[in-house]
């Protein structure tokens, strides 16, 4: 499929038509699946899975719940969280995606800071290379959209008809296919006793504590949580939009969002005064510089672009509830940018400094939240499959960091953003959920990830792989939850699918030597010397 055909297919898909899927299904008998594999989620993981399947001569239908392909790397996260040991990043994730981005900038090497529009172009091209049929704006709405036959998924409802495949890959951030198929999963934090993890559960002792807030209550600060240290809960870390700002002459001004309420930013004003913040350039620093005079935003300040607490209902929420949550994050982020440039209580020098920035007029041009504003909310953690093997804190550290069925290697500090704000004493706001109480992540060793985290336990669904909401505890998920690793896990999911389709065996009965050989063929590194 060339670029024009891809664009046409995307337009048809937006109207709910799986063009190639209908044509292919019409030429097959009732006993033959319409596709070798259906992939839910055109994330980096989903794209890599489709590429691996194509390398094995297999067809794929990619169902994307949003209107864009590329996941969060095309939706705003463009300052890449690369592994602390760069040798761990490998396979097609390195050679096709990140090196492909480098090629866009005239380089022959991988590039890890880039513009969203470049990531989007590369994502589209790789799906074309995979020959995948892509359907945009297709959301799974529970078990009614997934047909099971015995211990296998048989079909997904697409455009009003059941569409069949031999194997299924849930590469979404939500894990909706996995959940709809009845695969067990978890949301939130296990207790310290569940897997004997020192960083598990409610962590008041390791929380951030910041002073200078009068009052120290009110949005987005919540009530003091009940429970003891180490207790389990169903709360997840904060989400945000990974925004991109521009200093170029064609930048767009920060517009006043619908429903703007300056009273929501009282704590922001207290923080700016207490810390002596001089403007937006002190928040978005040169460490976030991107090509072509653009800047990446993340959390920023203690009270910043993250919105702790607003994410808690997302993982198990309906799509209507999720859209409400996304809208709340849009108002918070856009309101904050407007506040930086228009709030009269701020020093004029602060507002003048902030007016150096605007939204990039050449990014996110079809975003539902306005030109220049990201179209994807960063879902840092949602559902986690309770699968064949559960990755935990112990697996990230010596001596449990090596595995006999490794599909990739990884090393990145255990990174958990604030889960909740609550008041303490007079003038203190607590930011609980971090593992260290500092700006540093809890360290890990170089570790291997086993294939068994990618599929359900034996006796569960036999033709499903899950490379994003993979099987892990909350703590075990905090290091490998980064996009480059999702890409490599997506490659492994694609190879597991290809092997299962070829042999007819359940994914739980895979052949590891064959899997390892297949992964290495396109550059995957399965072990790295310490």
Coordinates of C-alpha atoms in Angstrom, one line a residue:
X1 CA 0.0 0.0 0.0
X2 CA 1.5 3.4 -1.0
X3 CA 1.0 6.6 1.0
X4 CA -2.0 7.6 -1.1
X5 CA -3.7 4.3 -0.6
X6 CA -2.9 4.4 3.1
X7 CA -4.5 7.8 3.4
X8 CA -7.6 6.6 1.5
X9 CA -7.9 3.6 3.7
X10 CA -7.6 5.8 6.8
X11 CA -10.4 8.0 5.5
X12 CA -12.6 5.0 4.9
X13 CA -11.7 3.6 8.3
X14 CA -12.8 6.9 9.9
X15 CA -16.2 6.2 8.5
X16 CA -16.1 2.7 9.9
X17 CA -15.1 0.8 6.7
X18 CA -12.4 -1.9 6.9
X19 CA -11.9 -1.8 3.1
X20 CA -9.2 -4.4 2.6
X21 CA -10.7 -6.6 5.3
X22 CA -14.0 -6.8 3.5
X23 CA -12.4 -7.6 0.2
X24 CA -10.1 -10.3 1.7
X25 CA -12.9 -11.9 3.7
X26 CA -15.1 -12.2 0.6
X27 CA -12.5 -14.3 -1.2
X28 CA -12.1 -16.9 1.6
X29 CA -14.1 -19.7 2.8
X30 CA -15.9 -19.7 6.2
X31 CA -13.1 -21.9 7.6
X32 CA -10.3 -19.5 6.7
X33 CA -9.6 -16.4 8.8
X34 CA -9.7 -13.0 7.1
X35 CA -6.3 -12.1 8.5
X36 CA -3.4 -14.0 10.0
X37 CA -3.4 -11.6 12.9
X38 CA -5.5 -8.7 14.2
X39 CA -3.5 -6.1 16.2
X40 CA -5.4 -3.7 18.5
X41 CA -3.5 -0.5 18.8
X42 CA -1.3 1.2 16.2
X43 CA 1.2 2.1 18.9
X44 CA 4.9 1.6 18.5
X45 CA 4.4 -1.9 19.9
X46 CA 1.6 -2.6 17.4
X47 CA 3.6 -1.3 14.4
X48 CA 6.6 -3.4 15.4
X49 CA 4.4 -6.5 15.7
X50 CA 2.9 -5.8 12.2
X51 CA 6.4 -5.5 10.8
X52 CA 7.6 -8.8 12.3
X53 CA 4.5 -10.6 10.9
X54 CA 5.1 -9.1 7.5
X55 CA 8.7 -10.4 7.6
X56 CA 7.1 -13.9 8.0
X57 CA 4.8 -13.3 5.0
X58 CA 1.7 -12.9 7.2
X59 CA -1.1 -10.4 7.0
X60 CA -2.4 -8.1 9.7
X61 CA -5.4 -5.9 10.4
X62 CA -4.5 -3.0 12.7
X63 CA -7.4 -1.5 14.7
X64 CA -6.5 1.9 16.2
X65 CA -9.0 3.4 18.8
X66 CA -7.9 7.0 18.0
X67 CA -7.7 8.9 14.8
X68 CA -3.9 8.6 14.5
X69 CA -1.2 6.0 14.2
X70 CA 2.1 5.9 16.2
X71 CA 0.8 6.0 19.7
X72 CA 2.3 8.5 22.1
X73 CA 5.6 8.8 20.2
X74 CA 3.6 10.4 17.4
X75 CA 1.3 12.1 19.9
X76 CA 3.8 14.1 21.9
X77 CA 6.4 12.0 23.7
X78 CA 9.3 12.9 21.5
X79 CA 12.1 13.2 24.1
X80 CA 12.7 9.4 24.2
X81 CA 13.3 7.5 27.5
X82 CA 16.2 5.5 26.1
X83 CA 17.7 2.7 28.3
X84 CA 20.5 3.6 30.7
X85 CA 22.5 1.0 28.8
X86 CA 22.0 1.9 25.1
X87 CA 23.1 -1.6 24.0
X88 CA 19.7 -2.9 25.2
X89 CA 17.9 -1.0 22.5
X90 CA 17.8 -3.2 19.4
X91 CA 15.9 -5.0 16.7
X92 CA 13.5 -3.3 14.3
X93 CA 12.6 -0.8 17.0
X94 CA 16.1 0.6 16.6
X95 CA 16.8 0.0 12.9
X96 CA 13.4 0.8 11.5
X97 CA 11.9 3.3 13.8
X98 CA 14.5 5.3 15.6
X99 CA 17.0 5.1 12.8
X100 CA 14.2 5.8 10.4
X101 CA 13.6 9.1 12.3
X102 CA 17.3 9.8 12.0
X103 CA 17.0 9.4 8.2
X104 CA 14.3 12.0 8.2
X105 CA 16.8 14.4 9.6
X106 CA 19.6 13.4 7.1
X107 CA 21.4 11.1 9.5
X108 CA 22.3 7.4 9.2
X109 CA 22.0 6.9 13.0
X110 CA 19.1 6.7 15.4
X111 CA 17.7 9.9 16.7
X112 CA 15.9 10.1 20.1
X113 CA 14.7 13.7 20.1
X114 CA 12.4 14.5 17.2
X115 CA 9.3 16.3 16.1
X116 CA 5.9 14.6 16.4
X117 CA 5.2 15.1 12.7
X118 CA 8.3 13.2 11.9
X119 CA 7.4 10.3 14.1
X120 CA 4.0 10.2 12.5
X121 CA 5.5 10.0 9.0
X122 CA 7.8 7.2 10.0
X123 CA 4.9 5.3 11.7
X124 CA 2.7 5.6 8.5
X125 CA 5.6 4.4 6.4
X126 CA 6.3 1.4 8.5
X127 CA 2.7 0.3 8.5
X128 CA 2.8 0.7 4.7
X129 CA 6.0 -1.5 4.7
X130 CA 4.1 -4.1 6.7
X131 CA 1.3 -4.1 4.2
X132 CA -1.1 -3.8 7.1
X133 CA -4.8 -2.9 6.7
X134 CA -5.4 0.0 9.1
X135 CA -8.8 1.0 10.6
X136 CA -8.8 4.2 12.6
X137 CA -11.2 5.3 15.3
X138 CA -12.2 1.7 16.1
X139 CA -12.8 1.2 19.9
X140 CA -13.5 -2.1 21.5
X141 CA -16.4 -1.7 23.9
X142 CA -16.3 -4.7 26.1
X143 CA -17.0 -8.4 25.6
X144 CA -19.8 -7.9 23.1
X145 CA -17.1 -6.8 20.5
X146 CA -14.9 -9.9 21.0
X147 CA -16.0 -13.4 20.0
X148 CA -14.5 -16.3 21.9
X149 CA -14.6 -20.0 21.0
X150 CA -13.4 -22.2 23.8
X151 CA -10.0 -21.0 24.9
X152 CA -9.3 -18.8 21.8
X153 CA -10.4 -15.5 20.4
X154 CA -12.2 -16.1 17.1
X155 CA -13.1 -12.6 15.9
X156 CA -13.6 -8.9 16.6
X157 CA -16.6 -6.9 15.6
X158 CA -15.4 -4.4 12.9
X159 CA -17.8 -2.1 11.1
X160 CA -20.8 -4.3 12.1
X161 CA -19.4 -7.7 11.1
X162 CA -17.2 -10.3 12.8
X163 CA -13.7 -10.2 11.4
X164 CA -11.6 -13.3 12.0
X165 CA -7.9 -14.0 12.5
X166 CA -5.7 -16.8 13.7
X167 CA -3.9 -14.7 16.3
X168 CA -4.6 -11.5 18.2
X169 CA -2.2 -8.9 19.7
X170 CA -3.4 -6.3 22.2
X171 CA -0.9 -3.5 21.7
X172 CA -3.2 -0.8 23.1
X173 CA -2.5 1.4 26.2
X174 CA -5.9 0.4 27.6
X175 CA -5.7 -3.4 27.2
X176 CA -9.4 -3.5 26.1
X177 CA -9.0 -6.5 23.9
X178 CA -7.3 -8.4 26.7
X179 CA -10.0 -7.5 29.1
X180 CA -12.9 -8.2 26.7
X181 CA -11.5 -11.6 26.1
X182 CA -11.7 -12.4 29.8
X183 CA -8.0 -12.4 30.6
X184 CA -7.3 -11.6 34.2
X185 CA -5.6 -8.3 35.0
X186 CA -4.8 -5.8 37.7
X187 CA -5.2 -2.0 38.1
X188 CA -3.4 0.0 40.8
X189 CA -0.8 -1.0 43.3
X190 CA -0.3 -4.4 45.0
X191 CA 0.6 -4.5 48.7
X192 CA 4.2 -5.0 49.8
X193 CA 3.2 -8.6 50.8
X194 CA 1.8 -9.6 47.5
X195 CA 5.2 -10.2 45.8
X196 CA 7.5 -9.2 48.7
X197 CA 8.3 -5.8 47.0
X198 CA 9.7 -3.0 49.1
X199 CA 8.4 -0.3 46.7
X200 CA 4.8 -1.7 46.5
X201 CA 1.6 -0.2 47.9
X202 CA 1.0 3.2 49.5
X203 CA 4.3 4.9 50.1
X204 CA 3.9 7.9 52.5
X205 CA 7.5 7.8 53.7
X206 CA 9.0 8.1 50.2
X207 CA 6.6 10.9 49.1
X208 CA 7.6 14.4 47.9
X209 CA 6.8 17.1 50.5
X210 CA 6.8 20.7 49.4
X211 CA 6.1 23.7 51.6
X212 CA 4.8 27.2 51.0
X213 CA 1.2 26.5 50.2
X214 CA -1.4 28.6 52.0
X215 CA -4.0 27.1 51.7
X216 CA -2.8 23.5 51.1
X217 CA -6.2 22.2 50.1
X218 CA -8.3 22.5 46.9
X219 CA -8.0 21.2 43.4
X220 CA -6.0 19.1 42.5
X221 CA -5.2 18.3 46.2
X222 CA -7.3 15.4 47.6
X223 CA -8.1 14.1 51.0
X224 CA -5.5 12.4 53.2
X225 CA -5.7 8.8 52.2
X226 CA -6.7 6.1 54.7
X227 CA -4.7 2.9 55.1
X228 CA -1.2 2.0 56.3
X229 CA 2.1 2.1 54.5
X230 CA 2.5 -0.8 52.1
X231 CA -1.3 -1.3 51.6
X232 CA -2.7 -2.1 48.2
X233 CA -5.0 0.3 46.4
X234 CA -6.6 0.8 42.9
X235 CA -4.8 4.1 42.2
X236 CA -2.5 4.7 39.3
X237 CA 0.2 7.3 38.7
X238 CA -0.5 10.6 37.0
X239 CA -1.1 11.0 33.3
X240 CA -0.4 14.2 31.3
X241 CA 0.0 15.5 27.8
X242 CA 3.6 15.6 26.5
X243 CA 3.3 19.0 24.9
X244 CA 5.5 20.6 22.3
X245 CA 6.2 24.3 22.5
X246 CA 7.7 26.5 19.9
X247 CA 9.7 29.8 19.8
X248 CA 9.4 30.2 16.1
X249 CA 7.8 33.2 14.5
X250 CA 4.8 31.2 13.3
X251 CA 4.0 29.9 16.8
X252 CA 0.4 30.0 17.9
X253 CA -0.7 31.9 21.1
X254 CA -2.0 30.0 24.1
X255 CA -5.7 30.5 23.8
X256 CA -8.1 30.7 26.7
X257 CA -9.7 27.2 27.0
X258 CA -13.4 26.7 27.4
X259 CA -14.3 26.6 31.1
X260 CA -11.1 28.3 32.1
X261 CA -11.0 29.0 35.9
X262 CA -7.9 30.8 37.2
X263 CA -8.8 29.6 40.8
X264 CA -7.6 26.1 39.8
X265 CA -4.1 27.5 39.6
X266 CA -3.9 29.0 43.1
X267 CA -1.3 26.4 44.1
X268 CA 0.7 27.1 41.0
X269 CA 0.9 30.8 41.9
X270 CA 2.0 30.0 45.5
X271 CA 4.7 27.7 44.1
X272 CA 5.9 30.2 41.6
X273 CA 6.3 32.9 44.3
X274 CA 7.8 30.6 46.9
X275 CA 10.4 29.2 44.5
X276 CA 11.1 32.4 42.6
X277 CA 10.2 31.0 39.2
X278 CA 10.9 33.7 36.6
X279 CA 8.8 32.4 33.7
X280 CA 8.0 29.5 31.4
X281 CA 11.6 29.4 30.2
X282 CA 12.6 28.3 33.8
X283 CA 10.2 25.4 33.5
X284 CA 10.8 24.3 29.9
X285 CA 14.6 24.4 29.9
X286 CA 17.2 23.6 27.3
X287 CA 17.3 20.0 28.5
X288 CA 14.0 19.7 26.6
X289 CA 15.2 21.2 23.4
X290 CA 14.0 19.5 20.2
X291 CA 14.9 20.0 16.5
X292 CA 13.8 23.3 14.9
X293 CA 13.5 25.4 18.0
X294 CA 10.8 23.3 19.7
X295 CA 10.6 22.1 23.3
X296 CA 9.2 19.1 25.0
X297 CA 7.0 19.6 28.2
X298 CA 6.6 17.0 30.9
X299 CA 5.6 17.5 34.5
X300 CA 7.6 20.7 34.9
X301 CA 7.1 21.8 38.5
X302 CA 5.8 19.9 41.6
X303 CA 2.4 21.2 40.8
X304 CA 2.7 21.0 37.0
X305 CA 1.3 19.4 33.9
X306 CA 0.7 16.1 35.6
X307 CA -2.8 15.7 37.1
X308 CA -2.6 13.1 39.9
X309 CA -5.9 11.5 40.8
X310 CA -7.6 12.3 37.5
X311 CA -6.2 9.1 36.0
X312 CA -7.7 6.7 38.5
X313 CA -10.9 5.8 36.6
X314 CA -9.3 5.6 33.1
X315 CA -8.1 2.0 32.9
X316 CA -11.4 0.4 33.7
X317 CA -13.6 3.2 32.5
X318 CA -16.0 3.3 29.6
X319 CA -14.9 5.2 26.5
X320 CA -17.3 8.0 27.5
X321 CA -15.7 8.2 31.0
X322 CA -12.2 8.1 29.4
X323 CA -13.2 11.0 27.1
X324 CA -14.2 13.0 30.2
X325 CA -10.9 12.2 31.8
X326 CA -9.0 13.3 28.7
X327 CA -11.1 16.5 28.6
X328 CA -10.1 17.3 32.2
X329 CA -6.4 16.9 31.3
X330 CA -6.9 19.1 28.2
X331 CA -8.4 21.9 30.4
X332 CA -5.7 21.5 33.0
X333 CA -2.8 21.7 30.5
X334 CA -4.3 24.4 28.2
X335 CA -5.4 26.4 31.2
X336 CA -2.0 26.3 32.7
X337 CA -0.4 27.6 29.5
X338 CA -2.9 30.5 29.3
X339 CA -2.4 31.2 33.0
X340 CA 1.4 31.5 32.5
X341 CA 0.9 34.2 29.9
X342 CA -2.3 36.1 31.1
X343 CA -2.6 35.8 34.9
X344 CA -2.5 39.4 36.2
X345 CA -1.2 38.4 39.7
X346 CA 2.1 37.2 38.0
X347 CA 4.9 39.7 37.6
X348 CA 4.8 41.2 34.1
X349 CA 8.4 39.9 33.6
X350 CA 7.0 36.3 34.1
X351 CA 4.3 36.8 31.5
X352 CA 6.7 38.4 29.1
X353 CA 9.1 35.5 29.4
X354 CA 6.3 33.0 28.9
X355 CA 5.1 34.8 25.8
X356 CA 8.3 33.7 24.0
X357 CA 6.6 30.4 23.7
X358 CA 3.5 29.2 21.7
X359 CA 2.1 26.1 20.2
X360 CA 3.8 24.9 17.0
X361 CA 1.6 25.7 14.0
X362 CA 3.0 22.7 12.0
X363 CA 2.4 20.0 14.6
X364 CA -0.8 18.2 15.5
X365 CA -2.6 20.0 12.7
X366 CA -5.7 17.8 13.0
X367 CA -5.7 17.4 16.8
X368 CA -9.3 17.3 18.2
X369 CA -8.0 19.7 20.9
X370 CA -6.7 22.4 18.5
X371 CA -3.8 22.9 16.2
X372 CA -0.5 22.5 18.0
X373 CA -1.9 20.6 20.9
X374 CA -1.2 16.9 21.3
X375 CA -3.9 14.5 20.2
X376 CA -2.7 11.7 22.6
X377 CA -2.9 11.6 26.4
X378 CA 0.1 9.9 27.9
X379 CA -1.2 6.8 29.6
X380 CA 1.7 5.9 31.8
X381 CA 0.1 2.9 33.4
X382 CA -3.3 1.3 33.2
X383 CA -4.3 -2.4 33.2
X384 CA -1.6 -5.0 33.7
X385 CA -2.2 -8.6 32.6
X386 CA -1.9 -11.3 35.2
X387 CA -0.3 -13.7 32.8
X388 CA 1.9 -16.7 32.6
X389 CA 4.7 -15.0 34.4
X390 CA 4.5 -11.8 36.5
X391 CA 7.5 -9.4 36.3
X392 CA 8.2 -8.0 39.7
X393 CA 10.7 -5.8 41.5
X394 CA 13.0 -8.8 42.0
X395 CA 13.3 -9.4 38.3
X396 CA 14.8 -6.0 37.8
X397 CA 17.6 -6.6 40.2
X398 CA 20.5 -9.0 40.6
X399 CA 20.5 -12.0 41.0
X400 CA 17.0 -12.4 39.4
X401 CA 17.7 -10.2 36.4
X402 CA 18.7 -13.0 34.0
X403 CA 16.2 -15.2 32.2
X404 CA 16.3 -18.4 30.1
X405 CA 13.6 -17.2 27.7
X406 CA 14.6 -13.6 27.1
X407 CA 13.0 -11.6 24.3
X408 CA 14.8 -8.3 25.1
X409 CA 17.0 -6.5 27.6
X410 CA 16.2 -3.3 29.5
X411 CA 17.6 -0.9 32.0
X412 CA 15.8 2.2 33.2
X413 CA 15.2 3.4 36.7
X414 CA 11.9 2.5 38.3
X415 CA 9.9 5.6 37.4
X416 CA 6.6 6.4 39.1
X417 CA 5.1 9.8 38.9
X418 CA 3.0 11.2 41.7
X419 CA -0.2 9.1 42.4
X420 CA -2.0 11.6 44.7
X421 CA -1.6 15.0 46.3
X422 CA -2.8 15.5 49.9
X423 CA -2.3 18.1 52.6
X424 CA -0.1 17.7 55.6
X425 CA 0.4 20.0 58.6
X426 CA 0.3 23.7 57.8
X427 CA 1.4 24.7 54.4
X428 CA 2.7 21.3 53.1
X429 CA 1.4 19.4 50.1
X430 CA 2.5 15.7 49.9
X431 CA 3.0 14.2 46.5
X432 CA 2.7 10.4 47.2
X433 CA 3.5 7.6 44.8
X434 CA 7.2 8.2 43.9
X435 CA 9.6 5.6 45.0
X436 CA 12.4 7.8 46.3
X437 CA 11.0 11.1 47.4
X438 CA 13.6 12.8 45.2
X439 CA 14.0 13.6 41.5
X440 CA 15.8 10.4 40.9
X441 CA 14.3 7.0 40.0
X442 CA 15.0 3.9 42.0
X443 CA 17.9 2.1 40.3
X444 CA 17.7 -1.2 38.5
X445 CA 20.3 -3.6 37.1
X446 CA 20.4 -4.5 33.4
X447 CA 17.7 -7.2 33.2
X448 CA 16.1 -9.6 30.7
X449 CA 12.4 -9.8 30.0
X450 CA 11.0 -13.3 29.5
X451 CA 8.6 -14.2 26.8
X452 CA 6.1 -15.5 29.4
X453 CA 5.1 -11.9 30.4
X454 CA 3.5 -11.5 27.0
X455 CA 0.7 -14.1 27.1
X456 CA -2.0 -15.4 29.5
X457 CA -1.3 -18.3 31.9
X458 CA -1.7 -21.8 30.6
X459 CA -5.4 -22.7 30.4
X460 CA -6.2 -19.1 29.4
X461 CA -6.6 -17.5 26.0
X462 CA -4.3 -19.5 23.6
X463 CA -3.9 -17.0 20.7
X464 CA -3.2 -13.7 22.3
X465 CA -0.1 -11.6 23.1
X466 CA 0.0 -8.4 25.1
X467 CA 3.2 -6.3 24.6
X468 CA 2.0 -3.0 26.3
X469 CA -0.3 -4.1 29.2
X470 CA 2.1 -7.0 29.8
X471 CA 2.1 -9.2 32.9
X472 CA 3.8 -7.3 35.7
X473 CA 3.2 -6.0 39.2
X474 CA 3.0 -2.2 39.6
X475 CA 6.6 -2.0 40.7
X476 CA 7.8 -4.5 38.0
X477 CA 6.1 -2.3 35.4
X478 CA 7.8 1.0 36.3
X479 CA 11.1 0.4 34.6
X480 CA 10.0 -1.4 31.3
X481 CA 7.0 0.9 30.7
X482 CA 9.0 3.0 28.3
X483 CA 8.2 3.2 24.6
X484 CA 11.4 1.8 23.2
X485 CA 10.8 -1.3 25.3
X486 CA 7.2 -1.5 24.2
X487 CA 8.5 -1.6 20.6
X488 CA 10.8 -4.5 21.4
X489 CA 8.1 -6.4 23.2
X490 CA 5.9 -5.7 20.2
X491 CA 8.5 -7.4 18.0
X492 CA 8.5 -10.4 20.3
X493 CA 4.7 -10.5 20.2
X494 CA 4.8 -10.5 16.4
X495 CA 7.2 -13.4 16.3
X496 CA 5.2 -15.4 18.9
X497 CA 2.1 -14.8 16.7
X498 CA 3.9 -15.9 13.6
X499 CA 5.2 -19.1 15.2
X500 CA 1.8 -19.9 16.7
X501 CA 0.1 -19.4 13.3
X502 CA 2.7 -21.5 11.5
X503 CA 2.6 -24.4 13.9
X504 CA -1.0 -24.3 15.1
X505 CA 0.2 -24.5 18.7
X506 CA -1.1 -22.5 21.6
X507 CA 1.1 -19.5 22.4
X508 CA 1.9 -21.1 25.8
X509 CA 3.5 -24.0 23.9
X510 CA 5.9 -21.9 21.9
X511 CA 9.4 -23.0 21.0
X512 CA 12.0 -20.7 22.5
X513 CA 15.0 -21.6 20.4
X514 CA 13.0 -20.9 17.3
X515 CA 11.7 -17.6 18.8
X516 CA 15.2 -16.5 19.8
X517 CA 16.5 -17.2 16.3
X518 CA 13.6 -15.3 14.7
X519 CA 14.2 -12.3 17.0
X520 CA 18.0 -12.2 16.3
X521 CA 17.4 -12.4 12.6
X522 CA 16.4 -8.7 12.6
X523 CA 18.8 -7.5 15.2
X524 CA 17.2 -8.1 18.6
X525 CA 19.7 -8.3 21.5
X526 CA 18.6 -10.9 24.0
X527 CA 21.5 -10.7 26.4
X528 CA 24.0 -7.9 27.1
X529 CA 27.2 -8.3 29.1
X530 CA 27.2 -6.5 32.4

